[in-house]
Amino acid sequence: MSRMFVCLSLLLTGLFAFTVINLNSLLYATGRFTGYSQTPQHPQRSDHQRPAALFDGYINPSSIPDHVAYDILFRIFSASEDTELDREKKKVYAQLAGFNENEANLFRYMAYDYEKRVRAINERVKEIKDRNWPNPGSPAIVQLQQLKGEKQNLISAVVTDMQIRASANNMDAGKVQQFIVEYIKPRIKGYATDPSQPKRKVGSQMERISGLFTSYAQASYCGGYVYAYSNTTYSMSLCYLWGDGSYYAEPDSCGHTYNTMVTTTGPGGIYQSSSSGTSVYLIDGSGFPIAGSFFSETDVEGFCSIVNQAFSAAFAPSQNQTPLSVRIASAVFPPPATMDVSSGSQTLTVEISPSNNLPDTSVRVEITQHSNLNSVPLTRPTSQELSKLDTVSGGSVKNFTYPFATAQDNAKKGPIFYRAEIVSAVAQGENPPQISIMGDNPRISNELCVGSREGAPPVCPYP
């Protein structure tokens, strides 16, 4: 009888283990398609249930503390500038704030200074949590709350220093505070720590089985607020849109560490998800500018080392509308892009691409001589032929053509480049929408070679 009981117990244990293993595998396979990355250090919740916001800066900007908004803005301006996109995003923020070049440089300098000084505080917070979690005692909590005050005082000191420097250099320091209140805070939401979020998650097989019959583990202390920031902005000149996400977690918050996931969606099923923010190229596969609504979501996940589980700590959405637009897709002389020295002819084609849903729009394109190293005389284009007006509509490109010709008695040869520019784009009809110009405007053409290219690439010869 006892032997039968032992065998039955082993059989039940095996069934439990098989069920847990396969359930875990199924949940993991399902999680791979949620758009959130899975990492061993920060396991993700399978449902990512978002908490309810306690503070909403869009409804009440004053509910978001100044030090939270400044910390987020400082980190935006102190981020690396490894690519043109990195630099352009900061320029967009500076333009939104109304900064001139000197003001933008000062704010960037103060942001780098803050990031360098706050690093020591953040490292001390991490060291205290590493040393005292999962059971922080009162001394550890007191230390974290002291560091919370130090961080706030540092932000205040940096802001005061910035205001003094701005005043000494005849700059308008009030622009920063106005930008904080009117732009940054409305894009921030604040959340209280929810102790019920972290659930027990154990590693060994026996722990998995026994965990089915034990209560959930909870933190001995959870405090502090977590704030999420989301912004969707774009550059028409660079043809890019950014989904920007960040967070501020108070040093005594429940999560041991935090990480973000930014997701951006837009017209045509555009979808990107990244922990460092997103960037979307605003030109579709056919070369047309993309106009429409874009949405970004910032999910902030906390990681609780007590239960080895990530939980949804904060969330913030944002949206922006890219305008209807036209762009110069190309300005080219057809290959081999040469013209005879005397009595030669050639055609410059400027291709205009519109947004797919662009209404009938009157577009004027002008060309001007960008360079003519040997002053080659041209009989065409004439002054009347340099500017052309035509109707452009969504769904198809429009070619503006300009004839070129040399005189019969011309003896000069050399390279010529032309500059093409959209000088106006006005939608037709009643109550027309505003039309923007996207991308490189003006655009420099490829090289037109008057005379033979032979023996002198890449620039054609001239005396």
Tab-separated table of C-alpha atoms in Angstrom:
chain	number	residue	atom	x	y	z
A	1	MET	CA	0.000	0.000	0.000
A	2	SER	CA	2.811	2.413	0.945
A	3	ARG	CA	4.638	1.546	-2.272
A	4	MET	CA	1.513	2.341	-4.289
A	5	PHE	CA	1.193	5.690	-2.466
A	6	VAL	CA	4.809	6.568	-3.303
A	7	CYS	CA	4.332	5.695	-6.981
A	8	LEU	CA	1.108	7.666	-7.142
A	9	SER	CA	2.876	10.667	-5.572
A	10	LEU	CA	5.709	10.463	-8.082
A	11	LEU	CA	3.191	10.221	-10.941
A	12	LEU	CA	1.336	13.320	-9.727
A	13	THR	CA	4.614	15.185	-9.283
A	14	GLY	CA	5.607	14.341	-12.854
A	15	LEU	CA	2.258	15.493	-14.189
A	16	PHE	CA	2.605	18.823	-12.340
A	17	ALA	CA	6.126	19.290	-13.707
A	18	PHE	CA	5.043	18.455	-17.268
A	19	THR	CA	2.132	20.901	-17.051
A	20	VAL	CA	4.274	23.741	-15.666
A	21	ILE	CA	7.047	23.235	-18.217
A	22	ASN	CA	4.666	23.176	-21.178
A	23	LEU	CA	2.595	26.076	-19.879
A	24	ASN	CA	5.763	28.129	-19.511
A	25	SER	CA	6.842	27.213	-23.048
A	26	LEU	CA	3.454	28.210	-24.432
A	27	LEU	CA	3.486	31.538	-22.602
A	28	TYR	CA	7.008	32.285	-23.799
A	29	ALA	CA	6.120	31.453	-27.415
A	30	THR	CA	3.083	33.726	-27.198
A	31	GLY	CA	5.187	36.518	-25.667
A	32	ARG	CA	7.530	36.596	-28.649
A	33	PHE	CA	4.840	38.231	-30.753
A	34	THR	CA	3.822	40.989	-28.336
A	35	GLY	CA	6.451	43.473	-29.581
A	36	TYR	CA	8.375	43.489	-26.296
A	37	SER	CA	11.879	42.066	-26.030
A	38	GLN	CA	12.515	39.158	-23.675
A	39	THR	CA	15.692	39.395	-21.593
A	40	PRO	CA	16.927	37.066	-18.834
A	41	GLN	CA	17.791	40.004	-16.536
A	42	HIS	CA	14.361	41.616	-16.885
A	43	PRO	CA	11.697	38.987	-17.572
A	44	GLN	CA	8.506	40.502	-18.971
A	45	ARG	CA	4.937	40.144	-17.802
A	46	SER	CA	2.914	38.144	-20.301
A	47	ASP	CA	-0.058	40.519	-20.151
A	48	HIS	CA	1.673	43.887	-19.581
A	49	GLN	CA	-1.402	45.199	-17.788
A	50	ARG	CA	-0.929	48.936	-17.462
A	51	PRO	CA	-1.636	50.745	-14.189
A	52	ALA	CA	-3.921	53.758	-13.837
A	53	ALA	CA	-2.216	57.162	-13.853
A	54	LEU	CA	-2.243	59.111	-10.592
A	55	PHE	CA	-0.953	62.343	-12.181
A	56	ASP	CA	-1.684	63.457	-15.749
A	57	GLY	CA	0.372	66.400	-17.001
A	58	TYR	CA	-1.928	66.891	-19.984
A	59	ILE	CA	-4.872	67.596	-17.663
A	60	ASN	CA	-2.894	69.343	-14.937
A	61	PRO	CA	0.738	70.266	-15.708
A	62	SER	CA	1.278	71.438	-12.131
A	63	SER	CA	0.736	67.864	-10.899
A	64	ILE	CA	4.121	66.948	-12.443
A	65	PRO	CA	7.023	68.189	-10.266
A	66	ASP	CA	9.580	70.487	-11.906
A	67	HIS	CA	12.479	68.216	-11.011
A	68	VAL	CA	10.855	65.311	-12.900
A	69	ALA	CA	10.365	67.336	-16.096
A	70	TYR	CA	13.866	68.864	-15.923
A	71	ASP	CA	15.502	65.461	-15.390
A	72	ILE	CA	13.762	64.084	-18.486
A	73	LEU	CA	14.600	67.150	-20.619
A	74	PHE	CA	18.232	67.184	-19.436
A	75	ARG	CA	18.617	63.546	-20.446
A	76	ILE	CA	17.148	64.250	-23.895
A	77	PHE	CA	19.727	66.995	-24.487
A	78	SER	CA	22.631	65.014	-22.999
A	79	ALA	CA	21.989	61.927	-25.131
A	80	SER	CA	24.699	60.813	-27.545
A	81	GLU	CA	25.002	62.490	-30.951
A	82	ASP	CA	26.502	59.636	-32.918
A	83	THR	CA	24.305	60.117	-35.996
A	84	GLU	CA	22.692	62.930	-37.933
A	85	LEU	CA	19.335	61.726	-36.614
A	86	ASP	CA	20.549	62.204	-33.020
A	87	ARG	CA	21.667	65.743	-33.760
A	88	GLU	CA	18.544	66.596	-35.734
A	89	LYS	CA	16.228	65.452	-32.926
A	90	LYS	CA	17.910	67.862	-30.514
A	91	LYS	CA	17.554	70.645	-33.084
A	92	VAL	CA	13.829	69.915	-33.296
A	93	TYR	CA	13.494	70.153	-29.504
A	94	ALA	CA	15.483	73.408	-29.500
A	95	GLN	CA	13.211	74.849	-32.181
A	96	LEU	CA	10.103	73.796	-30.265
A	97	ALA	CA	11.488	75.564	-27.187
A	98	GLY	CA	12.250	78.685	-29.226
A	99	PHE	CA	15.986	78.519	-28.457
A	100	ASN	CA	18.423	80.423	-30.618
A	101	GLU	CA	21.789	78.806	-31.295
A	102	ASN	CA	23.467	80.246	-28.171
A	103	GLU	CA	20.569	79.264	-25.926
A	104	ALA	CA	20.538	75.740	-27.345
A	105	ASN	CA	24.294	75.399	-26.771
A	106	LEU	CA	23.959	76.618	-23.179
A	107	PHE	CA	21.144	74.189	-22.433
A	108	ARG	CA	23.081	71.318	-23.991
A	109	TYR	CA	26.107	72.211	-21.839
A	110	MET	CA	23.982	72.299	-18.653
A	111	ALA	CA	22.383	68.983	-19.584
A	112	TYR	CA	25.815	67.339	-19.932
A	113	ASP	CA	26.861	68.884	-16.613
A	114	TYR	CA	23.752	67.521	-14.873
A	115	GLU	CA	24.177	64.052	-16.337
A	116	LYS	CA	27.783	63.925	-15.142
A	117	ARG	CA	26.886	65.045	-11.613
A	118	VAL	CA	23.744	62.922	-11.173
A	119	ARG	CA	25.617	59.761	-12.164
A	120	ALA	CA	27.160	59.477	-8.675
A	121	ILE	CA	23.719	59.670	-7.022
A	122	ASN	CA	22.288	57.021	-9.344
A	123	GLU	CA	25.227	54.728	-8.642
A	124	ARG	CA	24.718	55.088	-4.880
A	125	VAL	CA	21.029	54.247	-5.260
A	126	LYS	CA	21.919	51.119	-7.219
A	127	GLU	CA	24.565	50.106	-4.686
A	128	ILE	CA	22.103	50.431	-1.772
A	129	LYS	CA	19.451	48.389	-3.560
A	130	ASP	CA	21.978	45.755	-4.654
A	131	ARG	CA	23.187	45.400	-1.098
A	132	ASN	CA	19.851	45.472	0.767
A	133	TRP	CA	17.229	43.941	-1.516
A	134	PRO	CA	15.148	41.793	-1.194
A	135	ASN	CA	14.664	42.867	2.443
A	136	PRO	CA	15.627	46.535	2.847
A	137	GLY	CA	15.633	47.629	6.451
A	138	SER	CA	14.836	51.088	7.800
A	139	PRO	CA	18.443	52.372	7.422
A	140	ALA	CA	18.416	51.522	3.692
A	141	ILE	CA	15.047	53.214	3.181
A	142	VAL	CA	16.246	56.338	5.002
A	143	GLN	CA	19.367	56.441	2.800
A	144	LEU	CA	17.276	56.180	-0.372
A	145	GLN	CA	14.981	58.965	0.763
A	146	GLN	CA	18.010	61.138	1.511
A	147	LEU	CA	19.316	60.492	-1.998
A	148	LYS	CA	15.897	61.417	-3.335
A	149	GLY	CA	16.316	64.841	-1.721
A	150	GLU	CA	19.896	65.141	-3.007
A	151	LYS	CA	18.746	64.483	-6.570
A	152	GLN	CA	16.018	67.130	-6.346
A	153	ASN	CA	18.474	69.632	-4.856
A	154	LEU	CA	20.975	68.921	-7.644
A	155	ILE	CA	18.361	69.618	-10.308
A	156	SER	CA	17.425	72.886	-8.591
A	157	ALA	CA	21.091	73.895	-8.408
A	158	VAL	CA	21.697	73.174	-12.097
A	159	VAL	CA	18.564	75.116	-13.104
A	160	THR	CA	19.640	78.087	-10.968
A	161	ASP	CA	23.147	77.969	-12.453
A	162	MET	CA	21.645	77.898	-15.960
A	163	GLN	CA	19.476	80.938	-15.212
A	164	ILE	CA	22.488	82.889	-13.907
A	165	ARG	CA	24.568	82.003	-16.976
A	166	ALA	CA	21.690	82.906	-19.319
A	167	SER	CA	21.203	86.278	-17.648
A	168	ALA	CA	24.931	87.045	-17.826
A	169	ASN	CA	24.882	86.366	-21.579
A	170	ASN	CA	21.675	88.282	-22.338
A	171	MET	CA	19.688	85.098	-22.959
A	172	ASP	CA	16.049	84.499	-22.127
A	173	ALA	CA	16.109	81.921	-19.311
A	174	GLY	CA	12.310	82.026	-19.109
A	175	LYS	CA	12.051	80.045	-22.343
A	176	VAL	CA	13.143	76.861	-20.573
A	177	GLN	CA	10.545	77.067	-17.805
A	178	GLN	CA	7.842	77.908	-20.336
A	179	PHE	CA	8.862	74.898	-22.443
A	180	ILE	CA	8.811	72.692	-19.343
A	181	VAL	CA	5.284	73.789	-18.399
A	182	GLU	CA	3.714	73.985	-21.856
A	183	TYR	CA	5.415	71.123	-23.687
A	184	ILE	CA	7.246	68.635	-21.470
A	185	LYS	CA	4.853	68.281	-18.515
A	186	PRO	CA	1.727	67.675	-20.650
A	187	ARG	CA	3.506	64.616	-22.069
A	188	ILE	CA	4.223	63.070	-18.655
A	189	LYS	CA	2.048	60.798	-16.518
A	190	GLY	CA	2.820	59.830	-12.912
A	191	TYR	CA	2.094	56.550	-11.152
A	192	ALA	CA	2.135	55.330	-7.578
A	193	THR	CA	3.845	52.037	-6.816
A	194	ASP	CA	1.388	49.142	-6.782
A	195	PRO	CA	2.634	46.469	-4.354
A	196	SER	CA	0.197	43.949	-5.826
A	197	GLN	CA	1.921	43.988	-9.222
A	198	PRO	CA	4.991	41.771	-8.629
A	199	LYS	CA	3.980	38.120	-8.379
A	200	ARG	CA	6.086	35.181	-7.268
A	201	LYS	CA	8.266	33.716	-9.991
A	202	VAL	CA	10.637	30.924	-8.996
A	203	GLY	CA	13.328	29.011	-10.796
A	204	SER	CA	13.704	25.363	-9.819
A	205	GLN	CA	11.194	22.672	-10.709
A	206	MET	CA	10.348	21.901	-7.076
A	207	GLU	CA	9.911	25.630	-6.403
A	208	ARG	CA	7.508	25.777	-9.322
A	209	ILE	CA	5.461	22.917	-7.926
A	210	SER	CA	5.528	24.085	-4.323
A	211	GLY	CA	4.762	27.625	-5.505
A	212	LEU	CA	1.345	26.413	-6.596
A	213	PHE	CA	0.469	25.895	-2.945
A	214	THR	CA	2.157	28.953	-1.402
A	215	SER	CA	1.145	32.583	-1.175
A	216	TYR	CA	2.668	35.235	-3.418
A	217	ALA	CA	5.800	36.918	-2.172
A	218	GLN	CA	5.537	40.693	-1.715
A	219	ALA	CA	8.061	43.409	-1.075
A	220	SER	CA	8.620	44.485	2.502
A	221	TYR	CA	8.672	48.112	1.316
A	222	CYS	CA	7.404	49.811	-1.824
A	223	GLY	CA	7.285	53.568	-2.132
A	224	GLY	CA	7.977	56.486	-4.442
A	225	TYR	CA	6.433	57.519	-7.747
A	226	VAL	CA	7.359	56.555	-11.300
A	227	TYR	CA	6.769	58.949	-14.234
A	228	ALA	CA	6.570	58.108	-17.949
A	229	TYR	CA	7.232	60.551	-20.811
A	230	SER	CA	6.144	60.135	-24.431
A	231	ASN	CA	6.559	62.436	-27.415
A	232	THR	CA	6.051	62.106	-31.158
A	233	THR	CA	7.851	64.685	-33.277
A	234	TYR	CA	9.289	64.972	-36.753
A	235	SER	CA	11.667	66.842	-39.080
A	236	MET	CA	10.310	67.729	-42.517
A	237	SER	CA	13.780	68.572	-43.819
A	238	LEU	CA	15.270	65.230	-42.767
A	239	CYS	CA	12.096	63.223	-43.537
A	240	TYR	CA	12.090	61.441	-40.165
A	241	LEU	CA	9.684	61.041	-37.274
A	242	TRP	CA	10.704	60.071	-33.748
A	243	GLY	CA	8.824	58.261	-31.031
A	244	ASP	CA	10.601	59.473	-27.909
A	245	GLY	CA	10.217	57.823	-24.493
A	246	SER	CA	11.771	58.292	-21.079
A	247	TYR	CA	10.986	57.920	-17.379
A	248	TYR	CA	11.819	59.229	-13.927
A	249	ALA	CA	11.786	56.829	-10.994
A	250	GLU	CA	12.260	58.187	-7.489
A	251	PRO	CA	15.209	56.560	-5.681
A	252	ASP	CA	12.925	54.918	-3.088
A	253	SER	CA	10.564	53.413	-5.680
A	254	CYS	CA	9.644	49.750	-5.465
A	255	GLY	CA	11.308	48.548	-8.630
A	256	HIS	CA	14.972	47.712	-8.323
A	257	THR	CA	15.623	48.739	-11.925
A	258	TYR	CA	13.509	50.136	-14.759
A	259	ASN	CA	13.548	49.952	-18.533
A	260	THR	CA	11.441	51.460	-21.310
A	261	MET	CA	9.821	50.187	-24.492
A	262	VAL	CA	8.674	52.735	-27.081
A	263	THR	CA	6.227	51.662	-29.798
A	264	THR	CA	5.236	53.823	-32.770
A	265	THR	CA	2.416	53.165	-35.222
A	266	GLY	CA	1.272	55.215	-38.191
A	267	PRO	CA	-0.381	55.185	-41.638
A	268	GLY	CA	0.098	52.149	-43.803
A	269	GLY	CA	0.729	49.820	-40.892
A	270	ILE	CA	4.063	51.394	-39.976
A	271	TYR	CA	5.226	49.776	-36.747
A	272	GLN	CA	8.411	50.028	-34.730
A	273	SER	CA	9.297	49.028	-31.201
A	274	SER	CA	12.551	49.795	-29.392
A	275	SER	CA	13.901	50.328	-25.898
A	276	SER	CA	15.764	53.468	-27.022
A	277	GLY	CA	12.958	55.161	-28.948
A	278	THR	CA	11.889	54.842	-32.556
A	279	SER	CA	12.651	56.624	-35.823
A	280	VAL	CA	10.417	56.306	-38.873
A	281	TYR	CA	11.460	57.339	-42.381
A	282	LEU	CA	8.620	59.460	-43.725
A	283	ILE	CA	9.012	58.309	-47.340
A	284	ASP	CA	7.122	55.184	-48.413
A	285	GLY	CA	8.447	52.415	-50.661
A	286	SER	CA	7.271	54.256	-53.782
A	287	GLY	CA	9.045	57.470	-52.815
A	288	PHE	CA	5.961	59.418	-51.687
A	289	PRO	CA	5.903	61.477	-48.452
A	290	ILE	CA	3.780	59.942	-45.686
A	291	ALA	CA	1.067	62.184	-44.253
A	292	GLY	CA	-1.203	61.212	-41.375
A	293	SER	CA	-1.472	60.479	-37.659
A	294	PHE	CA	1.357	58.783	-35.782
A	295	PHE	CA	1.040	57.374	-32.268
A	296	SER	CA	3.812	56.535	-29.797
A	297	GLU	CA	3.491	54.678	-26.506
A	298	THR	CA	6.081	54.535	-23.745
A	299	ASP	CA	5.853	51.511	-21.448
A	300	VAL	CA	8.032	51.599	-18.327
A	301	GLU	CA	8.682	48.269	-16.675
A	302	GLY	CA	10.009	47.835	-13.173
A	303	PHE	CA	11.993	44.816	-12.139
A	304	CYS	CA	11.450	43.519	-8.605
A	305	SER	CA	14.360	41.369	-7.472
A	306	ILE	CA	12.344	39.989	-4.558
A	307	VAL	CA	10.201	37.910	-6.862
A	308	ASN	CA	12.421	37.962	-9.994
A	309	GLN	CA	9.609	39.471	-12.036
A	310	ALA	CA	9.029	42.534	-14.198
A	311	PHE	CA	5.826	44.529	-13.835
A	312	SER	CA	4.191	47.434	-15.627
A	313	ALA	CA	5.166	50.544	-13.658
A	314	ALA	CA	4.138	53.470	-15.892
A	315	PHE	CA	2.745	54.332	-19.300
A	316	ALA	CA	2.387	57.460	-21.467
A	317	PRO	CA	1.010	57.925	-25.018
A	318	SER	CA	1.526	60.723	-27.543
A	319	GLN	CA	0.543	61.512	-31.117
A	320	ASN	CA	1.360	63.896	-33.943
A	321	GLN	CA	0.122	64.609	-37.442
A	322	THR	CA	2.552	64.819	-40.338
A	323	PRO	CA	1.239	67.323	-42.921
A	324	LEU	CA	0.362	66.874	-46.565
A	325	SER	CA	3.513	67.646	-48.505
A	326	VAL	CA	5.467	67.622	-51.758
A	327	ARG	CA	9.158	66.921	-52.202
A	328	ILE	CA	11.850	67.000	-54.881
A	329	ALA	CA	12.594	63.347	-55.502
A	330	SER	CA	15.372	64.066	-58.025
A	331	ALA	CA	16.877	66.724	-60.285
A	332	VAL	CA	18.828	64.995	-63.033
A	333	PHE	CA	20.178	65.287	-66.538
A	334	PRO	CA	19.717	61.905	-68.262
A	335	PRO	CA	22.838	59.774	-68.689
A	336	PRO	CA	25.440	60.212	-69.976
A	337	ALA	CA	24.569	63.805	-68.924
A	338	THR	CA	26.692	65.434	-71.616
A	339	MET	CA	26.001	68.179	-74.142
A	340	ASP	CA	27.908	69.135	-77.279
A	341	VAL	CA	30.116	72.203	-77.002
A	342	SER	CA	28.348	73.897	-79.923
A	343	SER	CA	24.668	73.520	-80.843
A	344	GLY	CA	24.230	71.017	-78.028
A	345	SER	CA	20.952	70.198	-76.295
A	346	GLN	CA	19.947	68.479	-73.071
A	347	THR	CA	16.995	68.408	-70.612
A	348	LEU	CA	16.935	68.776	-66.833
A	349	THR	CA	14.065	66.830	-65.240
A	350	VAL	CA	12.925	67.756	-61.728
A	351	GLU	CA	10.686	65.023	-60.306
A	352	ILE	CA	8.137	66.093	-57.679
A	353	SER	CA	6.618	63.436	-55.392
A	354	PRO	CA	3.422	64.261	-53.463
A	355	SER	CA	1.750	62.688	-50.445
A	356	ASN	CA	-0.598	59.938	-51.620
A	357	ASN	CA	-3.682	61.854	-50.435
A	358	LEU	CA	-2.562	65.287	-51.669
A	359	PRO	CA	-5.429	67.289	-53.251
A	360	ASP	CA	-4.842	69.203	-56.482
A	361	THR	CA	-2.013	71.580	-55.603
A	362	SER	CA	-0.366	74.363	-57.603
A	363	VAL	CA	3.377	73.837	-57.302
A	364	ARG	CA	5.996	76.267	-58.607
A	365	VAL	CA	9.524	74.956	-59.239
A	366	GLU	CA	12.435	77.243	-60.098
A	367	ILE	CA	15.948	76.412	-61.229
A	368	THR	CA	19.022	78.606	-60.858
A	369	GLN	CA	22.630	78.063	-61.810
A	370	HIS	CA	24.545	76.607	-58.879
A	371	SER	CA	27.990	76.489	-60.488
A	372	ASN	CA	29.510	76.957	-63.954
A	373	LEU	CA	33.266	76.765	-63.470
A	374	ASN	CA	34.223	77.881	-66.984
A	375	SER	CA	31.286	80.260	-67.603
A	376	VAL	CA	29.934	78.170	-70.464
A	377	PRO	CA	27.362	80.347	-72.290
A	378	LEU	CA	23.859	78.889	-72.722
A	379	THR	CA	21.092	79.972	-75.069
A	380	ARG	CA	18.594	77.990	-73.034
A	381	PRO	CA	17.043	77.978	-70.559
A	382	THR	CA	15.910	81.547	-70.996
A	383	SER	CA	14.815	83.656	-68.037
A	384	GLN	CA	11.177	82.777	-68.782
A	385	GLU	CA	11.976	79.068	-68.679
A	386	LEU	CA	13.607	79.075	-65.228
A	387	SER	CA	10.287	79.036	-63.330
A	388	LYS	CA	7.381	76.671	-63.998
A	389	LEU	CA	3.949	76.260	-62.380
A	390	ASP	CA	1.930	73.048	-62.646
A	391	THR	CA	-0.746	71.055	-60.807
A	392	VAL	CA	0.430	68.168	-58.654
A	393	SER	CA	-1.942	65.569	-57.159
A	394	GLY	CA	-1.560	62.606	-54.837
A	395	GLY	CA	-0.699	59.181	-56.197
A	396	SER	CA	1.613	60.112	-59.083
A	397	VAL	CA	4.840	62.006	-59.624
A	398	LYS	CA	5.002	65.195	-61.683
A	399	ASN	CA	7.990	65.985	-63.897
A	400	PHE	CA	9.056	69.591	-64.468
A	401	THR	CA	11.369	69.763	-67.505
A	402	TYR	CA	13.840	72.477	-68.484
A	403	PRO	CA	15.548	72.528	-71.951
A	404	PHE	CA	19.274	73.324	-72.211
A	405	ALA	CA	21.217	74.399	-75.301
A	406	THR	CA	24.618	75.815	-76.281
A	407	ALA	CA	25.205	78.373	-79.052
A	408	GLN	CA	26.600	77.480	-82.484
A	409	ASP	CA	29.747	79.514	-81.888
A	410	ASN	CA	30.438	78.288	-78.355
A	411	ALA	CA	33.959	76.941	-77.771
A	412	LYS	CA	33.918	76.585	-73.980
A	413	LYS	CA	33.374	73.337	-72.134
A	414	GLY	CA	33.112	72.263	-68.528
A	415	PRO	CA	30.777	71.078	-65.733
A	416	ILE	CA	27.512	72.828	-64.886
A	417	PHE	CA	25.273	72.214	-61.850
A	418	TYR	CA	21.768	73.586	-61.351
A	419	ARG	CA	19.786	74.242	-58.204
A	420	ALA	CA	16.106	73.182	-58.200
A	421	GLU	CA	13.707	74.515	-55.590
A	422	ILE	CA	9.996	74.298	-54.815
A	423	VAL	CA	9.185	77.947	-54.137
A	424	SER	CA	5.452	77.500	-53.486
A	425	ALA	CA	2.849	74.757	-52.995
A	426	VAL	CA	-0.760	75.877	-52.594
A	427	ALA	CA	-3.745	73.525	-52.511
A	428	GLN	CA	-6.601	74.449	-54.814
A	429	GLY	CA	-10.298	74.837	-53.967
A	430	GLU	CA	-12.208	76.211	-50.982
A	431	ASN	CA	-10.722	75.935	-47.478
A	432	PRO	CA	-7.518	74.319	-48.794
A	433	PRO	CA	-5.206	72.542	-46.335
A	434	GLN	CA	-1.704	73.820	-45.644
A	435	ILE	CA	0.866	72.076	-47.847
A	436	SER	CA	4.430	71.573	-46.594
A	437	ILE	CA	7.686	70.941	-48.437
A	438	MET	CA	9.565	67.830	-47.326
A	439	GLY	CA	13.169	66.853	-47.749
A	440	ASP	CA	16.070	68.602	-49.449
A	441	ASN	CA	14.720	71.857	-50.826
A	442	PRO	CA	16.549	73.147	-52.788
A	443	ARG	CA	18.158	70.156	-54.497
A	444	ILE	CA	21.381	70.330	-56.534
A	445	SER	CA	21.291	68.472	-59.851
A	446	ASN	CA	23.806	65.970	-61.102
A	447	GLU	CA	26.631	67.243	-63.307
A	448	LEU	CA	25.933	68.351	-66.861
A	449	CYS	CA	29.146	68.082	-68.873
A	450	VAL	CA	29.513	70.422	-71.848
A	451	GLY	CA	32.091	68.573	-73.921
A	452	SER	CA	33.460	65.053	-73.584
A	453	ARG	CA	33.926	63.363	-70.216
A	454	GLU	CA	36.540	61.025	-71.647
A	455	GLY	CA	39.749	60.927	-69.657
A	456	ALA	CA	38.592	63.242	-66.904
A	457	PRO	CA	36.169	61.576	-64.498
A	458	PRO	CA	34.408	62.382	-62.271
A	459	VAL	CA	34.412	66.093	-63.325
A	460	CYS	CA	34.263	66.784	-67.043
A	461	PRO	CA	37.242	68.709	-68.576
A	462	TYR	CA	37.428	72.399	-69.285
A	463	PRO	CA	40.324	74.639	-70.481
